[in-house]
Coordinates of C-alpha atoms in Angstrom, one line a residue:
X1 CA 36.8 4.4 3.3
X2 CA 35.7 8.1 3.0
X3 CA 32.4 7.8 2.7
X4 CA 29.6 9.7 5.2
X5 CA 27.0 7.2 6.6
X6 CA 24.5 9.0 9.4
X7 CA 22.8 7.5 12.2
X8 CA 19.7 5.0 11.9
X9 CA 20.1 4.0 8.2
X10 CA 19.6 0.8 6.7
X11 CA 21.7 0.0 4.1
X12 CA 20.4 -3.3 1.6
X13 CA 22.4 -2.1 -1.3
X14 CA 25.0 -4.6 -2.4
X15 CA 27.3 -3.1 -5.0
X16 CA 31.2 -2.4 -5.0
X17 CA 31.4 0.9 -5.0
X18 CA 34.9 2.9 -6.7
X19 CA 34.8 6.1 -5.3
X20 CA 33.4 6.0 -1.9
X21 CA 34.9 9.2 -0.7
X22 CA 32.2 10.9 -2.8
X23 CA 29.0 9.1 -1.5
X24 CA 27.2 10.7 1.4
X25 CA 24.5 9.2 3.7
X26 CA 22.5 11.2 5.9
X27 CA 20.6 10.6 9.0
X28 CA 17.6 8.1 8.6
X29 CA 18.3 6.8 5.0
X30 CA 17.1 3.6 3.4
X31 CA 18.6 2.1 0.4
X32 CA 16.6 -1.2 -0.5
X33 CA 17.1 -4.5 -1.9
X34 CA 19.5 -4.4 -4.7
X35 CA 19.7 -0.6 -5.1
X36 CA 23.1 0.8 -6.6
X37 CA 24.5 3.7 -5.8
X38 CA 27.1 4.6 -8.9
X39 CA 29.5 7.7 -8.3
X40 CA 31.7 6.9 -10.7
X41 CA 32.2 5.0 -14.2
X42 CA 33.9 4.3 -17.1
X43 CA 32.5 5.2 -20.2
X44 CA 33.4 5.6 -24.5
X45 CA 34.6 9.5 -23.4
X46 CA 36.9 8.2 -20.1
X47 CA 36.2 7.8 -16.7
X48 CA 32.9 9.9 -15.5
X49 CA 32.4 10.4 -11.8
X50 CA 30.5 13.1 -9.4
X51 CA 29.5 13.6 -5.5
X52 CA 26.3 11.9 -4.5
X53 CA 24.4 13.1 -1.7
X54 CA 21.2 11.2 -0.2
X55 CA 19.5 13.8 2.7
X56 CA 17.7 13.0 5.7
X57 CA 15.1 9.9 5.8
X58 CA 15.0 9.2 2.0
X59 CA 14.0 5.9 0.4
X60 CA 15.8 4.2 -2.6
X61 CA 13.5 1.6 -3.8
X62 CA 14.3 -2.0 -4.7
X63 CA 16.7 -2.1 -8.0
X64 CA 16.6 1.4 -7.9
X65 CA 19.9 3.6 -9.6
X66 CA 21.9 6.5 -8.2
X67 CA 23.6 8.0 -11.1
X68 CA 27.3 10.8 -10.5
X69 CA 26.2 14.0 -9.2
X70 CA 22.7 13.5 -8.4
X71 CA 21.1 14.7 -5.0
X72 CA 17.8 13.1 -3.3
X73 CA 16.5 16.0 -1.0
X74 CA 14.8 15.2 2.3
X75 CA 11.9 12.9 2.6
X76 CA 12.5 11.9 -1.2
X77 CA 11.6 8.2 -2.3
X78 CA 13.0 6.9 -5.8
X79 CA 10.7 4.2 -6.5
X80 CA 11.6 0.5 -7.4
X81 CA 13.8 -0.1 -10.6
X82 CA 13.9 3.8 -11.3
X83 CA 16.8 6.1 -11.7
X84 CA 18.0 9.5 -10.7
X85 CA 20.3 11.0 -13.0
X86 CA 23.2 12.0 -13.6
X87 CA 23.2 15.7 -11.9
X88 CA 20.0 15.6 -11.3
X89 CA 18.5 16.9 -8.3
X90 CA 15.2 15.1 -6.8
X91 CA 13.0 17.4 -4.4
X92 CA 12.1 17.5 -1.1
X93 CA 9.2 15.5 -0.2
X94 CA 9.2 13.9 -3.9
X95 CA 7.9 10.6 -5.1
X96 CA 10.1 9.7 -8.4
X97 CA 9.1 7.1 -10.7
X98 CA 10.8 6.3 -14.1
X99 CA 14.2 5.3 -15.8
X100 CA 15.4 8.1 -18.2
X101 CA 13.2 10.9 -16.4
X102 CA 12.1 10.7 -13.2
X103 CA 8.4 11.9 -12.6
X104 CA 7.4 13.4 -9.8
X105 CA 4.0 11.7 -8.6
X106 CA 3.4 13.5 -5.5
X107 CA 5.1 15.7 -3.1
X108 CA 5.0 14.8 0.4
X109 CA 5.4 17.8 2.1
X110 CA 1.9 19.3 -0.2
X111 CA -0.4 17.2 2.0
X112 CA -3.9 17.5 2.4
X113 CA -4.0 16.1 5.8
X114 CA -0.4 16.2 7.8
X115 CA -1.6 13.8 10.7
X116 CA -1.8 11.3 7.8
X117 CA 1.2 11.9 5.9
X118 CA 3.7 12.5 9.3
X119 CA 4.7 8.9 9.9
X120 CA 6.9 7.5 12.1
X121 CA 10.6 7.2 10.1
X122 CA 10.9 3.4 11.0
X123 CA 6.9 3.0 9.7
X124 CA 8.0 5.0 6.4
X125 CA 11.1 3.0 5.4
X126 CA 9.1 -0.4 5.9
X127 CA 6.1 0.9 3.5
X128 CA 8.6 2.3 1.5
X129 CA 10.6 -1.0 1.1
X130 CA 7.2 -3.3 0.7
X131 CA 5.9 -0.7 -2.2
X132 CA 9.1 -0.9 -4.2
X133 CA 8.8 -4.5 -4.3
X134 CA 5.2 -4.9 -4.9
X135 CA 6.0 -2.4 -8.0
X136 CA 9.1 -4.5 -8.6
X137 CA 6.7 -7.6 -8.9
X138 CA 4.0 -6.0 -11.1
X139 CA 6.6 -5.0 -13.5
X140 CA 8.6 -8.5 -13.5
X141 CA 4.9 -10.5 -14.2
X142 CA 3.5 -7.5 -16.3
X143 CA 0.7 -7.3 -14.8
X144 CA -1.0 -6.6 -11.4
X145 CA 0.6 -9.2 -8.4
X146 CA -2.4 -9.7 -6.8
X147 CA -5.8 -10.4 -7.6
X148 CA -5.3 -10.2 -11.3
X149 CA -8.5 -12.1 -12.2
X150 CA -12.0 -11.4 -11.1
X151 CA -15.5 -11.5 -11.6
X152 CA -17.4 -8.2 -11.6
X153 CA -20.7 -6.4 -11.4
X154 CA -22.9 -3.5 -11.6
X155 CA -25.6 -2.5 -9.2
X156 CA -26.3 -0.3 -6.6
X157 CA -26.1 0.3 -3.0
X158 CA -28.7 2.2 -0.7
X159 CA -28.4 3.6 3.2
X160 CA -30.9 3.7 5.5
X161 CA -33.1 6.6 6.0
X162 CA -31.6 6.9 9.8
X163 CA -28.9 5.6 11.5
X164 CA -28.8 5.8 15.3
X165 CA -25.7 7.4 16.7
X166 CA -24.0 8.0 12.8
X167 CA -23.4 12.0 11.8
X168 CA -24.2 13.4 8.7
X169 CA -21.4 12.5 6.1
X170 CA -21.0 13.8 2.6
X171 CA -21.0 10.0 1.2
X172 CA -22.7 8.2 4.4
X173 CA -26.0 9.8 4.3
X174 CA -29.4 8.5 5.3
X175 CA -31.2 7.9 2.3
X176 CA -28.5 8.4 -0.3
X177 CA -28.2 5.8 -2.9
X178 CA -25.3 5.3 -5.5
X179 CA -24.1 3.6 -8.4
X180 CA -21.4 0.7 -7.0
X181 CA -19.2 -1.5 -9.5
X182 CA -18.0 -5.1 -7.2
X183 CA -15.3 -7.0 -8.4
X184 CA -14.5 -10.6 -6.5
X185 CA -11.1 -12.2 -7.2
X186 CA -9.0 -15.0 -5.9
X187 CA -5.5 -13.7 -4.8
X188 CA -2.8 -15.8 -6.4
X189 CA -4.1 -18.9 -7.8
X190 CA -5.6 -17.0 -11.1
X191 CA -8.5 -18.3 -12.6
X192 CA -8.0 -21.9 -11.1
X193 CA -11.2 -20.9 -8.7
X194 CA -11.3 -23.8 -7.0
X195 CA -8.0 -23.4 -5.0
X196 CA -8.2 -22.3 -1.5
X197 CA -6.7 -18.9 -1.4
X198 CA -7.6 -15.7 0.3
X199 CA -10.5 -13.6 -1.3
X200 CA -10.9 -10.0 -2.2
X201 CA -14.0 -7.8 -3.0
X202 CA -13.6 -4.4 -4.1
X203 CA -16.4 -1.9 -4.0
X204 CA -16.0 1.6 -6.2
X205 CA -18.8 4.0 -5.4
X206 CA -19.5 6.2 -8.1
X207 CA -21.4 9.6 -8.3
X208 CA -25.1 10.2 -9.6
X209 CA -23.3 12.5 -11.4
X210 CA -22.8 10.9 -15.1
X211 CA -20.5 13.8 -16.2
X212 CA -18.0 12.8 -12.7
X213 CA -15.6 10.3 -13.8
X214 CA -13.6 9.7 -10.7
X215 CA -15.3 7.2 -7.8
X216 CA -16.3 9.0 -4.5
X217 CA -14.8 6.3 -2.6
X218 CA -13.0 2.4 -3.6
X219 CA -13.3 0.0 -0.3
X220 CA -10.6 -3.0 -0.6
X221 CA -12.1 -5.7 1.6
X222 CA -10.6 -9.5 1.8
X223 CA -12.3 -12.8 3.4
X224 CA -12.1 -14.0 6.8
X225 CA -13.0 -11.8 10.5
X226 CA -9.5 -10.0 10.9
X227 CA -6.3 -9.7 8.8
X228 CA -3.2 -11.7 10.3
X229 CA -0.4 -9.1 11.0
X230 CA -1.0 -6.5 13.7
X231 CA 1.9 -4.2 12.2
X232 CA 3.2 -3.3 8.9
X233 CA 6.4 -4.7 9.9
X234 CA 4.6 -8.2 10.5
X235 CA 3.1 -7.6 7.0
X236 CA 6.4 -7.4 5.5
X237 CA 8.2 -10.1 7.3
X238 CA 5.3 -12.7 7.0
X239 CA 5.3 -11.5 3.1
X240 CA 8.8 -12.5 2.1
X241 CA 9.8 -15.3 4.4
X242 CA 9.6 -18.9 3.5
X243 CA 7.1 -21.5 4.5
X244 CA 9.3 -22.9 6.8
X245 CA 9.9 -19.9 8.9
X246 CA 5.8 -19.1 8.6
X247 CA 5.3 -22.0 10.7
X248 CA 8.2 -21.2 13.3
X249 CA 6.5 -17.9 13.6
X250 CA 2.7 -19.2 14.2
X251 CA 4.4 -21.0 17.1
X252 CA 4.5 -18.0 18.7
X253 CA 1.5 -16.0 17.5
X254 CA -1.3 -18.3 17.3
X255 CA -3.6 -15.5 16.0
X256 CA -1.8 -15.2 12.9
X257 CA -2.5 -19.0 11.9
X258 CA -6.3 -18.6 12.8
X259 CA -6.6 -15.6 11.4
X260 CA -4.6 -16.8 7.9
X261 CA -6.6 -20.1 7.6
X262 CA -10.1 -17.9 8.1
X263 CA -9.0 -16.1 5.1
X264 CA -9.0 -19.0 2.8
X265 CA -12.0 -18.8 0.9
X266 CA -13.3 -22.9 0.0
X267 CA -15.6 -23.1 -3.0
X268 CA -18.6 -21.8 -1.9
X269 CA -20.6 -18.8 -3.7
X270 CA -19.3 -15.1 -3.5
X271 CA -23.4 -14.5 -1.8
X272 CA -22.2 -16.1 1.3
X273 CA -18.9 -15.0 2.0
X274 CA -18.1 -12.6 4.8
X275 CA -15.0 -9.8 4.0
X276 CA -13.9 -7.2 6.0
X277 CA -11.3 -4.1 5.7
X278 CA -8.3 -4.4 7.0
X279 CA -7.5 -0.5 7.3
X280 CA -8.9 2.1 9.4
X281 CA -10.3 5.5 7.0
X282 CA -10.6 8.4 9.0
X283 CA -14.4 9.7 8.6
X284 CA -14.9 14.0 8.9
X285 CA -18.5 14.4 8.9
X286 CA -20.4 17.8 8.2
X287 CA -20.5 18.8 11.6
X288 CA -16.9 18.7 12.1
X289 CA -16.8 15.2 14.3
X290 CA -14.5 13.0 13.2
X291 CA -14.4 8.9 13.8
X292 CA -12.4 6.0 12.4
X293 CA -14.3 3.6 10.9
X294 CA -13.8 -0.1 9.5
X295 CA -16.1 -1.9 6.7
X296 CA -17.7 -5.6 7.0
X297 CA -19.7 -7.2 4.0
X298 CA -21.5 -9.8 5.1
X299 CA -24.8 -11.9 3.2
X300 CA -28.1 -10.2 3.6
X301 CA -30.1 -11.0 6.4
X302 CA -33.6 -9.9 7.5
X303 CA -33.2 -10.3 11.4
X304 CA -30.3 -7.4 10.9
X305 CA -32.3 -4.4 11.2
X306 CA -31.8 -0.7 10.9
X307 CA -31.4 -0.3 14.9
X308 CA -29.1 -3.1 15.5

């Protein structure tokens, strides 16, 4: 009906629109769940209206707003519930967050490290999607969605003097010894502690420097030996489907039941849980090797030695 729509987009948006002659889609665009694209309304001074154009491989968050005459860039994502303006213009690479004014809280194409921040298009819209509606949920319960209840602690954590095989790194040092904060948390249930539900344990290292405020490094680890999904577009589906179509999938993928019911923590003491990192960091060390590395924490044990 005169509107432009390129190739590859997916389109979740549901509202009538009056003027679609003035709305244009380019390649790769992803407008989530309940995302509005307005070009034209009536208001106390008449009937206001204005082209909108969306570029190449931008993301419209959940219950996000497109407002007459505004213009997302390329590789722009307009977070969940937030609007772009009337004539406004969004830039390239831009992360937007925010109602009246949108704020800019990053810029994609500033990077510090392009092999992480090139991703594949059809990887980028699902992480877009899933971030909108985590924020979507943190705003609705006004608080944090998950894990908003822990228990947490100070103390410290030392390396060995020498690790076989294990460059020099500028946090991963034999020898070095930090400050740590730990926080343990249920997922869900709250503070009923005694419900089985998947566990997390967060470690922040901080610097021996008391004057640095920001952690050198925060590890997210959850219970159980491996996470359930294999891709992020597993994540996302397992995440928002119903139970009933859960147990149609584990049908098929019998690893994703094992792994979900080794996540469930029962009541036993955070000392003899076992968690694990379900992401991959990307280690430089000073010599210039590099190596991708995952994180266990496991109960102490004297018969694990510094060679094994």
């Amino acid at each position: 009906m005169g509107s432009k729509v390129g190739k590859h987009c997916s389109l979740r948006a549901i509202n009538p629109v009056s003027d679609p002659e003035l709305i244009s889609l380019a390649d790769g665009v992803h407008l989530g769940d309940f995302s509005r694209i307005i070009p034209g309304y009536y208001a106390s001074n008449g009937y206001i209206s204005g082209k909108i154009n969306v570029q190449d491989n931008s993301v419209v968050g959940s219950h996000a707003l497109i407002l007459p005459g505004s213009v997302l860039e390329q590789d722009v994502i307009l977070g969940a519930l937030s609007v772009a303006p009337m004539d406004s213009v969004l830039q390239t690479g831009g992360v937007f967050v925010g109602s009246t004014i949108p704020v800019m809280v990053k810029n994609t194409i500033h990077s510090f490290d392009d092999r992480i921040e090139e991703m594949d298009v059809k990887y980028k819209k699902v992480l877009g999607n899933l971030a909108a509606n985590f924020a979507g949920s943190t705003l609705k319960v006004g608080s944090r969605y998950f894990h908003r209840i822990g228990a947490a602690g100070k103390g410290f954590i030392k390396f060995y003097d020498q690790i076989p095989n294990l460059p020099d790194h500028l946090i991963f040092s034999g020898g070095k010894q930090y400050p740590i904060i730990m926080r343990h948390s249920n997922c869900l249930s709250s503070d009923d502690d005694a419900r089985l539900d998947p566990r997390g344990a967060a470690i922040r290292i901080l610097s021996n420097d008391p004057k640095e405020k920001s952690p050198l490094l925060d590890l997210i680890l959850k219970t159980g030996n491996a996470f359930h999904a294999r891709t992020i577009g597993d994540f996302a589906a397992w995440l928002v489907c119903g139970a009933a179509a859960r147990e149609e999938h584990v049908k098929h993928a019998a690893h994703i039941r094992d792994a979900m019911w080794g996540s469930l923590r029962q009541t036993e003491s955070y000392t003899v849980l076992h968690y694990y990192s379900n992401i991959c960091r990307l280690f430089r060390f000073n010599n210039g090797q590099e190596m991708y590395v995952k994180f266990k924490l496991r109960p102490f044990d004297t018969k694990f030695g510094e060679d094994t």
